[in-house]
Amino acid sequence: MTMREVDLLNCRRLPRAAVLAACLFAVTPSLASAQELTDAEKAISNVVTLGEAADAPTEWLGPTPHFVMVGEFGDYTFAINIKDPAKTENFKLEGKREYRKGEKGLDYIDFEIAVDLITNGIERGLEIEFENANFAAHPVPSTFALQDKEFPAGLFSNMELQVEWEWVEKSFIVNDEKLYSDGQLTVALEDAKPEADGTAPNGMIGGFVTGTMDGKKIAISFTAPVTEAEIDD
Amino acid sequence: MTRRIPHVGLLAGLLLSAAVLPAVAQEMPTATVTAVLESAPVDRDPDDPAIWINPADPAKSRVIGTDKDYGLVVFDLDGNIVQRLPDGRLNNVDVRQDVALDGGTVTLVAASRRDDNTIALYTVDKDGVLAHAAPFTFPGSPVEIRYDIYGIGLYRNPASGETSVIANFKTGDIVQWVVGGTPEKLELTLARQFKVETQPEGVVADDALGLLYVGEEDGGVWRYQADPKAPADGVQVDLVGSRCLPADDVEGLGIYASGETSGYLVVSAQGMNRFVLYPRQPDAEGRQTCIGSFHIGTGATDPVGETDGIEVVSSGLGEKFPRGLMVVQDDRNEGFTRNFKYVSWADVEAALKLPTN
């Protein structure tokens, strides 16, 4: 775990008076010593490249399933350009919708894009999750400003980006997640056929998102098959 | 009721410690341990393990794991699946042996079932085979709590054999039920209900010391008296943000009892991929100061990441686990699978140079 992870995952959630003390201890060397990599090893672990080189997307790349993610997130650099997920080895792309019981039936409060991929011999998982008070209340397409509140109403969404992998040979584990509050999400495609319970574990979700954190930018275009839906009780 | 450490006092104390004793903060022993073996992959999403000890042949004990979109999966000590119980969204699980009831004793397994916010109960036969208890499920709370049942633990009073189930909810509600009735027809009687401020999950009772621990995922670890008739006055053992728990979430909790009062409370610290040890016995001021931590690195298995549910026992379970077994959920495994890792406690003792008496 990097010091930045400790800081951002934890310190902002602490009571104000405890923040300083906690973070002072959080930077003790012992916390990071078990997971030190050389610069050459960091290049293997922290640079995630898959597919042909491409510029960062500037808009949604259309309804054909794809996943393009270019930019930086924390200590990690991404250059993923998958135009045909079904035919790409070592790559899996799935979407999930989540609902909550509202006053007038189910509110569509969350969707998630999950990616499993293998690069440099390391199995990696990425999850990009968005929340709104009810995405179904907005026409498609709609553009949402990113903010870090839970289930924001109106044309706002939060985005949590999580990256996870372990480099087995080095016993090195990455487990980092952050909430973006600077950026935009455009939901460009919602192809869904509600089932009897009102959920839609089917169809497609497509969109385009840009986010900035600590001066580092990430841009993602996606169209993903939805395979799962859940009602959050 | 819970008693938080005053934040200003905490700050002053921590700053004083940092100023006067900087070495202390940096010398919390941290070690790498490797797992002896790993279980077969779990189909969906494993979360929490429990360990049933076979009194006739400890090497034939069982690990009972939740697959939280499926039910329970039972493993032998080589990690092979020996029983599957497709009983729904079972999140956490615990086990107690010699549970005293009218007309006999049973071995009882309790699991928190999120489908209907119930407590699912099983009995275990002499060979470690689980069966639905009668009734199989009980409401987790006396009044409906809509936001999921989550963690669960069992407490057995060693003197009386009376056993209770402690279930917690994402709302922070914690409900303790006393188990009664007969082996053929169980009953749960509400004993007490209390609350922590934010979402809890891990819960474990130290039966011998009569203590109950609850992990508040973003908050820390709380200690209560386990007696269901005792007032629910909580004492904060540690808080997220401390030098021992610098990152959330607090996940599974376990008790390694090496003697009457000796041994450790083990806390799964998810955000650090690490397990933190505290002494079982609080000091004269009621404090339990962490004494070390470890993570599970590459060895016979891959490392353990995003740690979740855990269980630990101190009984020797055959040659592989002569001083006890710790089982931990592993969220990331070869082939994008998930499973449980089996750790020999002897390896933890050696890595952290723990006393072995």
Coordinates of C-alpha atoms in Angstrom, one line a residue:
Chain A
M1 CA 0.0 0.0 0.0
T2 CA 1.3 3.4 -0.9
M3 CA 1.2 6.4 1.4
R4 CA -1.3 8.0 -0.9
E5 CA -3.6 5.1 -0.4
V6 CA -3.4 5.3 3.3
D7 CA -4.0 9.0 3.1
L8 CA -6.9 9.0 0.8
L9 CA -8.6 5.9 1.8
N10 CA -8.5 6.7 5.4
C11 CA -7.6 10.1 6.7
R12 CA -10.4 12.0 5.1
R13 CA -12.9 9.8 6.9
L14 CA -11.5 10.4 10.4
P15 CA -12.8 12.8 13.0
R16 CA -11.0 16.1 12.4
A17 CA -9.1 16.0 15.7
A18 CA -7.8 12.6 15.0
V19 CA -6.7 13.2 11.5
L20 CA -3.3 14.7 12.2
A21 CA -2.3 12.1 14.7
A22 CA -3.6 9.2 12.7
C23 CA -1.8 10.4 9.5
L24 CA 1.4 10.9 11.4
F25 CA 1.4 7.3 12.3
A26 CA 0.2 6.3 8.9
V27 CA 3.5 7.3 7.4
T28 CA 5.5 5.0 9.5
P29 CA 7.9 3.1 7.2
S30 CA 6.7 -0.3 8.4
L31 CA 3.5 0.1 6.6
A32 CA 5.0 0.1 3.2
S33 CA 8.1 -1.9 3.7
A34 CA 6.5 -5.2 2.9
Q35 CA 5.5 -4.1 -0.6
E36 CA 8.4 -2.2 -2.0
L37 CA 9.2 -2.5 -5.7
T38 CA 12.1 -1.3 -7.7
D39 CA 11.4 1.3 -10.4
A40 CA 11.6 -1.4 -13.1
E41 CA 9.2 -3.5 -11.2
K42 CA 6.8 -0.6 -10.7
A43 CA 6.8 -0.2 -14.5
I44 CA 5.6 -3.7 -14.8
S45 CA 3.0 -3.5 -12.0
N46 CA 1.7 0.0 -12.4
V47 CA 1.5 0.5 -16.2
V48 CA -1.5 -1.3 -17.5
T49 CA -1.5 -1.5 -21.3
L50 CA -3.7 -3.7 -23.4
G51 CA -4.7 -3.3 -27.1
E52 CA -3.4 -0.9 -29.7
A53 CA -2.1 2.4 -28.6
A54 CA -4.7 5.1 -28.7
D55 CA -5.3 8.7 -27.6
A56 CA -7.5 9.3 -24.7
P57 CA -11.1 9.3 -25.9
T58 CA -12.9 12.6 -26.1
E59 CA -16.4 11.2 -26.5
W60 CA -18.5 8.0 -26.3
L61 CA -17.2 5.6 -28.9
G62 CA -20.6 4.2 -29.8
P63 CA -23.0 1.3 -29.1
T64 CA -20.7 -1.6 -30.1
P65 CA -19.3 -3.2 -27.0
H66 CA -15.9 -1.7 -26.2
F67 CA -13.7 -0.4 -23.3
V68 CA -11.2 2.3 -23.8
M69 CA -9.4 3.7 -20.7
V70 CA -6.5 6.1 -21.1
G71 CA -4.9 8.2 -18.4
E72 CA -3.6 8.1 -14.8
F73 CA -5.1 7.1 -11.5
G74 CA -3.0 7.4 -8.4
D75 CA 0.3 5.6 -9.0
Y76 CA -1.1 3.8 -12.1
T77 CA -1.1 4.5 -15.8
F78 CA -3.7 3.0 -18.1
A79 CA -3.7 2.6 -21.8
I80 CA -6.5 0.1 -22.5
N81 CA -8.0 0.1 -25.9
I82 CA -10.4 -2.9 -26.5
K83 CA -12.7 -2.5 -29.4
D84 CA -14.0 -6.1 -29.5
P85 CA -14.2 -7.5 -26.0
A86 CA -15.7 -10.8 -27.0
K87 CA -12.8 -11.6 -29.2
T88 CA -10.0 -10.3 -26.9
E89 CA -8.0 -12.8 -24.9
N90 CA -7.4 -12.2 -21.3
F91 CA -10.2 -9.6 -21.1
K92 CA -13.7 -9.7 -19.7
L93 CA -16.2 -6.8 -19.5
E94 CA -19.5 -6.8 -17.6
G95 CA -22.0 -4.3 -16.3
K96 CA -24.3 -4.4 -13.3
R97 CA -27.3 -2.3 -12.3
E98 CA -28.4 -1.7 -8.8
Y99 CA -31.8 -0.5 -7.5
R100 CA -33.4 0.6 -4.3
K101 CA -37.0 0.6 -3.4
G102 CA -38.4 4.1 -3.8
E103 CA -41.8 5.8 -3.4
K104 CA -42.8 4.9 -6.9
G105 CA -41.2 1.5 -7.4
L106 CA -37.5 0.9 -7.9
D107 CA -35.0 3.7 -8.2
Y108 CA -32.1 3.0 -10.4
I109 CA -29.3 4.2 -8.1
D110 CA -26.1 2.7 -9.3
F111 CA -24.3 1.0 -12.2
E112 CA -21.0 -0.6 -12.3
I113 CA -18.6 -1.5 -15.1
A114 CA -16.3 -4.4 -14.1
V115 CA -13.2 -5.4 -16.1
D116 CA -10.9 -8.4 -15.6
L117 CA -7.8 -8.4 -17.7
I118 CA -4.3 -9.9 -17.7
T119 CA -1.3 -7.8 -18.6
N120 CA 2.4 -8.4 -17.9
G121 CA 1.3 -11.7 -16.5
I122 CA -0.7 -10.1 -13.7
E123 CA -4.4 -10.7 -13.3
R124 CA -6.0 -7.3 -12.7
G125 CA -9.5 -6.2 -11.8
L126 CA -11.0 -2.7 -12.4
E127 CA -14.4 -1.5 -11.2
I128 CA -15.9 1.8 -12.1
E129 CA -19.1 2.5 -10.2
F130 CA -21.5 5.4 -10.6
E131 CA -24.3 6.6 -8.2
N132 CA -27.3 8.8 -8.7
A133 CA -30.6 9.2 -6.8
N134 CA -32.3 7.6 -9.8
F135 CA -30.6 7.4 -13.2
A136 CA -34.0 6.4 -14.6
A137 CA -35.3 9.9 -13.9
H138 CA -33.0 11.3 -16.6
P139 CA -33.3 10.9 -20.4
V140 CA -30.6 9.2 -22.3
P141 CA -28.2 10.8 -23.1
S142 CA -27.6 12.9 -20.1
T143 CA -24.5 14.4 -18.7
F144 CA -23.8 14.3 -14.9
A145 CA -21.2 16.3 -13.1
L146 CA -19.1 14.2 -10.8
Q147 CA -19.2 14.8 -7.0
D148 CA -18.4 12.6 -4.1
K149 CA -21.7 12.5 -2.3
E150 CA -23.7 9.3 -2.1
F151 CA -26.6 8.9 -4.5
P152 CA -26.8 12.6 -5.5
A153 CA -30.0 13.9 -7.0
G154 CA -30.2 15.8 -10.3
L155 CA -27.6 15.8 -12.9
F156 CA -24.8 14.7 -10.5
S157 CA -23.1 11.4 -10.1
N158 CA -20.3 10.1 -8.0
M159 CA -17.7 7.8 -9.5
E160 CA -15.7 5.3 -7.6
L161 CA -12.7 3.8 -9.4
Q162 CA -11.2 0.7 -7.8
V163 CA -8.2 -1.2 -9.1
E164 CA -7.0 -4.5 -7.6
W165 CA -4.3 -6.9 -8.5
E166 CA -1.6 -9.0 -7.0
W167 CA 1.8 -9.8 -8.5
V168 CA 2.2 -13.2 -7.1
E169 CA 5.9 -13.6 -7.7
K170 CA 6.6 -10.4 -5.9
S171 CA 3.9 -10.9 -3.3
F172 CA 2.8 -7.4 -4.2
I173 CA -0.8 -6.4 -3.7
V174 CA -2.6 -3.4 -5.2
N175 CA -5.9 -2.5 -3.7
D176 CA -6.8 1.1 -4.3
E177 CA -10.2 2.9 -4.6
K178 CA -11.0 6.6 -4.8
L179 CA -14.1 8.8 -5.3
Y180 CA -13.8 11.4 -8.0
S181 CA -15.4 14.8 -7.4
D182 CA -14.0 16.5 -10.6
G183 CA -15.2 15.3 -14.0
Q184 CA -18.2 14.4 -16.1
L185 CA -20.2 11.3 -16.9
T186 CA -22.4 11.0 -20.0
V187 CA -24.8 8.1 -20.0
A188 CA -25.2 7.5 -23.7
L189 CA -26.8 4.1 -23.9
E190 CA -29.3 2.3 -21.6
D191 CA -30.6 -0.8 -23.3
A192 CA -32.6 -2.6 -20.7
K193 CA -35.6 -4.9 -20.5
P194 CA -37.0 -4.9 -17.0
E195 CA -38.0 -8.3 -15.6
A196 CA -40.9 -9.2 -13.3
D197 CA -39.2 -7.7 -10.3
G198 CA -38.4 -4.5 -12.1
T199 CA -34.7 -5.0 -12.4
A200 CA -32.9 -5.4 -15.7
P201 CA -29.9 -7.7 -15.6
N202 CA -29.6 -7.5 -19.4
G203 CA -28.9 -5.3 -22.3
M204 CA -26.1 -2.8 -22.5
I205 CA -24.8 0.3 -20.7
G206 CA -22.8 2.8 -22.6
G207 CA -21.1 6.1 -21.7
F208 CA -18.2 8.3 -21.5
V209 CA -16.5 9.7 -18.4
T210 CA -13.6 12.0 -17.6
G211 CA -12.2 12.5 -14.2
T212 CA -9.4 14.5 -12.6
M213 CA -7.8 13.8 -9.2
D214 CA -4.5 15.2 -7.9
G215 CA -3.9 16.7 -11.3
K216 CA -4.1 13.3 -13.0
K217 CA -6.7 12.8 -15.7
I218 CA -8.5 9.7 -16.8
A219 CA -10.9 9.2 -19.7
I220 CA -13.0 6.2 -20.2
S221 CA -15.5 5.2 -23.0
F222 CA -17.5 2.0 -22.5
T223 CA -20.3 0.0 -23.8
A224 CA -20.7 -3.1 -21.7
P225 CA -23.1 -6.0 -21.6
V226 CA -25.2 -6.1 -18.4
T227 CA -25.2 -9.5 -16.7
E228 CA -26.4 -8.7 -13.2
A229 CA -28.9 -6.6 -11.3
E230 CA -29.5 -6.3 -7.6
I231 CA -32.0 -4.6 -5.3
D232 CA -30.2 -3.0 -2.4
D233 CA -32.5 -3.7 0.6
Chain B
M1 CA -24.2 2.7 24.7
T2 CA -20.7 3.1 23.5
R3 CA -17.8 5.0 24.8
R4 CA -15.5 6.6 22.3
I5 CA -12.1 7.7 23.2
P6 CA -12.2 11.5 23.4
H7 CA -10.7 12.8 20.2
V8 CA -8.9 15.7 21.7
G9 CA -7.3 13.5 24.3
L10 CA -6.5 10.9 21.7
L11 CA -4.8 13.5 19.6
A12 CA -2.8 14.8 22.5
G13 CA -1.8 11.3 23.5
L14 CA -0.8 10.3 20.1
L15 CA 1.2 13.5 19.4
L16 CA 2.9 13.0 22.8
S17 CA 3.8 9.5 21.9
A18 CA 5.0 10.5 18.5
A19 CA 7.2 13.3 20.0
V20 CA 8.6 11.4 23.0
L21 CA 8.6 7.9 21.7
P22 CA 8.9 8.0 17.9
A23 CA 10.5 4.5 17.8
V24 CA 7.5 3.0 19.4
A25 CA 5.3 4.0 16.6
Q26 CA 7.6 2.6 14.1
E27 CA 8.4 -0.6 15.8
M28 CA 5.1 -2.4 15.8
P29 CA 6.2 -5.8 14.6
T30 CA 5.0 -6.5 11.1
A31 CA 5.7 -9.8 9.5
T32 CA 5.0 -11.8 6.4
V33 CA 3.5 -15.2 6.9
T34 CA 2.7 -17.7 4.1
A35 CA -0.4 -20.0 4.0
V36 CA 0.1 -23.7 4.3
L37 CA -2.6 -24.4 1.7
E38 CA -5.7 -22.9 0.1
S39 CA -9.2 -24.2 -0.3
A40 CA -10.8 -25.0 -3.6
P41 CA -12.3 -21.9 -5.2
V42 CA -15.7 -20.8 -4.1
D43 CA -18.1 -20.3 -7.0
R44 CA -19.4 -16.8 -6.1
D45 CA -18.2 -14.6 -3.3
P46 CA -16.7 -16.1 -0.2
D47 CA -16.8 -13.9 2.9
D48 CA -16.5 -15.5 6.3
P49 CA -15.2 -18.8 7.7
A50 CA -15.8 -20.8 10.9
I51 CA -13.9 -23.9 12.1
W52 CA -15.6 -27.0 13.6
I53 CA -13.2 -29.1 15.6
N54 CA -13.7 -32.8 15.4
P55 CA -13.2 -33.9 19.0
A56 CA -12.5 -37.5 18.0
D57 CA -10.0 -36.7 15.3
P58 CA -8.9 -33.1 15.1
A59 CA -7.3 -33.7 11.7
K60 CA -10.8 -34.3 10.4
S61 CA -12.1 -31.0 11.4
R62 CA -14.0 -28.8 9.0
V63 CA -13.9 -25.3 7.7
I64 CA -17.4 -23.8 7.1
G65 CA -17.3 -20.9 4.7
T66 CA -20.0 -18.5 3.5
D67 CA -20.4 -18.0 -0.2
K68 CA -22.6 -14.9 0.1
D69 CA -24.5 -15.3 -3.1
Y70 CA -25.0 -19.0 -2.6
G71 CA -25.0 -20.3 1.0
L72 CA -22.4 -22.4 2.9
V73 CA -19.5 -24.5 1.6
V74 CA -17.8 -26.9 3.9
F75 CA -14.2 -27.9 3.4
D76 CA -11.8 -30.5 4.9
L77 CA -8.4 -29.5 6.3
D78 CA -6.9 -30.1 2.8
G79 CA -9.2 -27.5 1.3
N80 CA -11.4 -29.9 -0.5
I81 CA -15.1 -29.2 -0.7
V82 CA -17.1 -31.8 1.2
Q83 CA -20.5 -30.3 1.5
R84 CA -22.5 -27.5 -0.2
L85 CA -25.6 -25.9 1.3
P86 CA -27.4 -23.7 -1.2
D87 CA -29.3 -21.7 1.4
G88 CA -29.3 -18.2 0.1
R89 CA -27.3 -15.1 0.8
L90 CA -25.4 -16.2 3.9
N91 CA -23.0 -13.4 4.8
N92 CA -21.2 -14.5 8.0
V93 CA -21.0 -17.7 10.0
D94 CA -20.0 -18.9 13.4
V95 CA -20.0 -22.2 15.3
R96 CA -20.1 -23.4 18.9
Q97 CA -19.9 -26.9 20.2
D98 CA -21.5 -28.3 23.4
V99 CA -24.5 -25.9 23.3
A100 CA -26.6 -26.8 26.3
L101 CA -30.3 -27.2 25.6
D102 CA -33.2 -29.0 27.3
G103 CA -32.7 -32.6 26.6
G104 CA -29.1 -32.5 25.5
T105 CA -26.3 -30.6 23.8
V106 CA -25.8 -29.8 20.1
T107 CA -23.1 -28.3 17.9
L108 CA -24.6 -25.1 16.5
V109 CA -23.8 -23.1 13.4
A110 CA -25.3 -19.7 12.9
A111 CA -25.3 -17.7 9.7
S112 CA -26.7 -14.3 8.8
R113 CA -29.1 -14.6 5.8
R114 CA -29.5 -11.4 3.9
D115 CA -32.4 -12.7 1.7
D116 CA -34.9 -12.2 4.5
N117 CA -32.8 -10.7 7.4
T118 CA -32.9 -13.9 9.3
I119 CA -30.6 -16.0 11.4
A120 CA -30.1 -19.4 9.8
L121 CA -29.2 -22.3 12.2
Y122 CA -27.6 -25.6 11.5
T123 CA -26.6 -28.6 13.6
V124 CA -23.4 -30.5 13.1
D125 CA -23.1 -34.3 13.5
K126 CA -20.1 -36.2 14.9
D127 CA -18.6 -36.4 11.4
G128 CA -18.9 -32.7 10.7
V129 CA -21.9 -32.9 8.5
L130 CA -24.2 -29.9 8.7
A131 CA -28.0 -30.2 8.7
H132 CA -30.8 -27.5 9.0
A133 CA -31.8 -27.0 12.5
A134 CA -35.5 -26.9 13.4
P135 CA -36.7 -24.3 12.8
F136 CA -34.1 -23.4 10.2
T137 CA -34.4 -19.6 10.3
F138 CA -35.4 -17.0 12.9
P139 CA -36.0 -13.3 12.5
G140 CA -32.7 -11.4 13.1
S141 CA -34.4 -8.6 14.9
P142 CA -37.6 -8.2 17.0
V143 CA -38.8 -5.4 14.8
E144 CA -38.0 -5.4 11.1
I145 CA -34.7 -3.7 10.3
R146 CA -34.8 -3.1 6.6
Y147 CA -31.1 -2.6 6.0
D148 CA -29.3 -6.0 5.8
I149 CA -28.4 -8.3 8.5
Y150 CA -24.7 -8.6 8.2
G151 CA -22.3 -10.0 10.8
I152 CA -23.0 -12.8 13.2
G153 CA -21.3 -14.5 16.2
L154 CA -22.0 -17.0 18.9
Y155 CA -21.2 -16.8 22.6
R156 CA -21.2 -19.8 24.9
N157 CA -21.0 -19.3 28.6
P158 CA -18.4 -21.9 29.6
A159 CA -19.9 -22.4 33.0
S160 CA -23.5 -22.9 32.1
G161 CA -23.3 -23.9 28.5
E162 CA -25.9 -21.2 27.7
T163 CA -25.3 -19.9 24.3
S164 CA -26.5 -16.8 22.5
V165 CA -26.4 -15.5 18.9
I166 CA -25.3 -12.0 18.2
A167 CA -26.4 -10.6 14.9
N168 CA -25.6 -7.2 13.5
F169 CA -27.1 -5.1 10.8
K170 CA -25.8 -2.5 8.3
T171 CA -27.7 0.1 10.3
G172 CA -25.4 -0.5 13.3
D173 CA -28.0 -2.4 15.2
I174 CA -26.8 -5.3 17.2
V175 CA -29.2 -7.9 18.6
Q176 CA -28.4 -10.7 21.0
W177 CA -30.6 -13.7 21.3
V178 CA -30.4 -16.6 23.8
V179 CA -30.6 -20.1 22.3
G180 CA -33.1 -22.3 24.1
G181 CA -35.6 -25.1 23.4
T182 CA -34.5 -28.7 22.6
P183 CA -32.2 -30.2 20.1
E184 CA -35.3 -31.0 18.1
K185 CA -36.9 -27.6 18.4
L186 CA -34.7 -24.6 18.9
E187 CA -35.9 -21.3 20.3
L188 CA -34.4 -17.8 20.3
T189 CA -35.3 -15.4 23.1
L190 CA -34.4 -11.7 22.7
A191 CA -31.8 -10.7 25.3
R192 CA -30.6 -7.2 24.4
Q193 CA -30.3 -4.8 21.6
F194 CA -27.7 -2.0 21.2
K195 CA -26.0 -0.1 18.4
V196 CA -22.8 1.3 17.0
E197 CA -22.7 4.5 15.0
T198 CA -21.9 3.1 11.6
Q199 CA -21.9 -0.2 9.7
P200 CA -20.5 -3.1 11.7
E201 CA -19.7 -6.6 10.5
G202 CA -17.1 -8.7 12.4
V203 CA -18.3 -10.0 15.7
V204 CA -16.6 -12.5 18.0
A205 CA -17.0 -13.6 21.6
D206 CA -14.2 -14.5 23.9
D207 CA -16.1 -17.2 25.7
A208 CA -13.6 -17.8 28.5
L209 CA -13.2 -14.1 29.3
G210 CA -16.9 -13.2 28.8
L211 CA -16.1 -10.5 26.2
L212 CA -17.7 -9.6 23.0
Y213 CA -16.0 -7.7 20.2
V214 CA -17.7 -5.9 17.3
G215 CA -15.9 -4.4 14.4
E216 CA -17.3 -1.1 13.0
E217 CA -16.0 -1.1 9.5
D218 CA -15.1 2.5 9.2
G219 CA -14.9 3.1 13.0
G220 CA -12.8 0.6 14.8
V221 CA -13.2 -2.3 17.3
W222 CA -15.5 -2.3 20.3
R223 CA -15.5 -4.4 23.4
Y224 CA -18.6 -5.3 25.4
Q225 CA -19.5 -7.8 28.1
A226 CA -20.7 -10.9 26.4
D227 CA -23.3 -11.8 29.0
P228 CA -26.6 -11.2 27.4
K229 CA -27.9 -9.7 30.7
A230 CA -25.0 -7.2 31.0
P231 CA -25.4 -3.6 30.1
A232 CA -24.2 -2.9 26.6
D233 CA -21.5 -0.4 27.5
G234 CA -18.9 -0.4 24.8
V235 CA -15.2 0.3 25.1
Q236 CA -13.3 1.3 22.0
V237 CA -10.3 -1.1 21.7
D238 CA -8.9 0.7 18.6
L239 CA -10.1 3.1 16.0
V240 CA -9.6 3.3 12.3
G241 CA -6.9 5.8 11.8
S242 CA -4.7 4.6 14.6
R243 CA -1.2 3.4 14.0
C244 CA -2.4 -0.2 14.2
L245 CA -5.5 0.3 12.0
P246 CA -4.5 3.1 9.7
A247 CA -7.0 2.2 7.0
D248 CA -10.6 0.9 6.9
D249 CA -12.4 -1.5 6.8
V250 CA -12.3 -3.5 9.9
E251 CA -13.6 -6.9 8.8
G252 CA -13.4 -10.3 10.5
L253 CA -12.5 -10.8 14.1
G254 CA -11.1 -13.9 15.7
I255 CA -9.9 -15.1 19.1
Y256 CA -6.7 -17.2 19.5
A257 CA -6.9 -18.5 23.1
S258 CA -3.6 -19.9 24.2
G259 CA -4.4 -20.1 27.9
E260 CA -7.0 -19.0 30.4
T261 CA -6.4 -15.4 29.7
S262 CA -3.5 -15.4 27.2
G263 CA -3.7 -15.2 23.5
Y264 CA -4.9 -12.7 21.0
L265 CA -7.8 -10.8 19.4
V266 CA -7.1 -10.9 15.7
V267 CA -8.5 -8.2 13.5
S268 CA -8.7 -8.4 9.7
A269 CA -7.7 -4.9 8.4
Q270 CA -9.0 -4.9 4.8
G271 CA -7.5 -1.7 3.6
M272 CA -4.1 -2.8 4.6
N273 CA -4.4 -6.5 3.5
R274 CA -3.2 -7.3 7.0
F275 CA -4.1 -8.9 10.3
V276 CA -3.6 -7.1 13.5
L277 CA -3.1 -8.7 16.9
Y278 CA -4.2 -7.4 20.3
P279 CA -3.8 -9.1 23.7
R280 CA -7.0 -11.0 24.8
Q281 CA -6.7 -9.7 28.3
P282 CA -7.3 -5.9 28.7
D283 CA -4.8 -4.3 31.0
A284 CA -5.7 -2.7 34.4
E285 CA -6.9 0.4 32.6
G286 CA -9.0 -1.6 30.2
R287 CA -6.6 -1.1 27.2
Q288 CA -5.7 -3.6 24.6
T289 CA -2.7 -2.2 22.8
C290 CA -1.9 -3.8 19.5
I291 CA 1.3 -5.9 19.6
G292 CA 1.9 -6.7 15.9
S293 CA 0.5 -7.4 12.5
F294 CA 1.1 -9.7 9.6
H295 CA 0.1 -10.2 6.0
I296 CA 0.0 -13.4 4.0
G297 CA 2.5 -13.3 1.2
T298 CA 3.4 -15.6 -1.6
G299 CA 4.6 -19.1 -0.6
A300 CA 2.7 -22.3 -1.1
T301 CA -0.2 -20.1 -2.3
D302 CA -0.6 -16.7 -3.7
P303 CA -0.8 -13.7 -1.3
V304 CA -4.0 -12.6 0.4
G305 CA -5.5 -9.3 -0.6
E306 CA -8.4 -7.3 0.5
T307 CA -8.8 -9.4 3.7
D308 CA -12.3 -10.1 4.9
G309 CA -13.7 -12.7 7.2
I310 CA -11.4 -14.8 9.4
E311 CA -11.5 -17.5 12.0
V312 CA -8.7 -18.8 14.3
V313 CA -8.6 -21.7 16.8
S314 CA -5.7 -22.7 19.1
S315 CA -6.4 -26.4 19.1
G316 CA -3.8 -28.5 17.3
L317 CA -5.5 -29.8 14.2
G318 CA -3.1 -32.5 13.0
E319 CA 0.5 -32.2 11.6
K320 CA -0.2 -29.2 9.4
F321 CA -1.6 -27.1 12.1
P322 CA 0.0 -28.2 15.4
R323 CA -0.6 -25.0 17.2
G324 CA -3.9 -24.0 15.7
L325 CA -5.4 -22.9 12.4
M326 CA -6.3 -19.5 11.0
V327 CA -8.5 -19.4 8.0
V328 CA -8.9 -16.2 6.0
Q329 CA -10.9 -15.2 3.0
D330 CA -8.9 -14.3 -0.1
D331 CA -10.5 -11.9 -2.5
R332 CA -8.1 -12.4 -5.4
N333 CA -6.9 -15.7 -6.6
E334 CA -5.5 -17.3 -9.8
G335 CA -8.1 -17.3 -12.6
F336 CA -10.0 -14.4 -11.1
T337 CA -11.4 -16.8 -8.4
R338 CA -11.8 -16.4 -4.6
N339 CA -11.1 -18.9 -1.9
F340 CA -10.0 -19.4 1.7
K341 CA -6.4 -19.6 2.8
Y342 CA -5.3 -21.9 5.7
V343 CA -2.5 -20.6 7.9
S344 CA -0.7 -22.5 10.6
W345 CA -0.7 -20.4 13.7
A346 CA 2.8 -21.8 14.5
D347 CA 4.0 -19.8 11.5
V348 CA 2.4 -16.6 12.8
E349 CA 4.1 -17.2 16.2
A350 CA 7.4 -17.7 14.5
A351 CA 7.1 -14.7 12.2
L352 CA 6.1 -12.3 15.0
K353 CA 8.3 -14.0 17.7
L354 CA 5.2 -14.6 19.9
P355 CA 5.6 -16.5 23.1
T356 CA 4.4 -20.1 22.7
N357 CA 3.7 -21.0 26.3

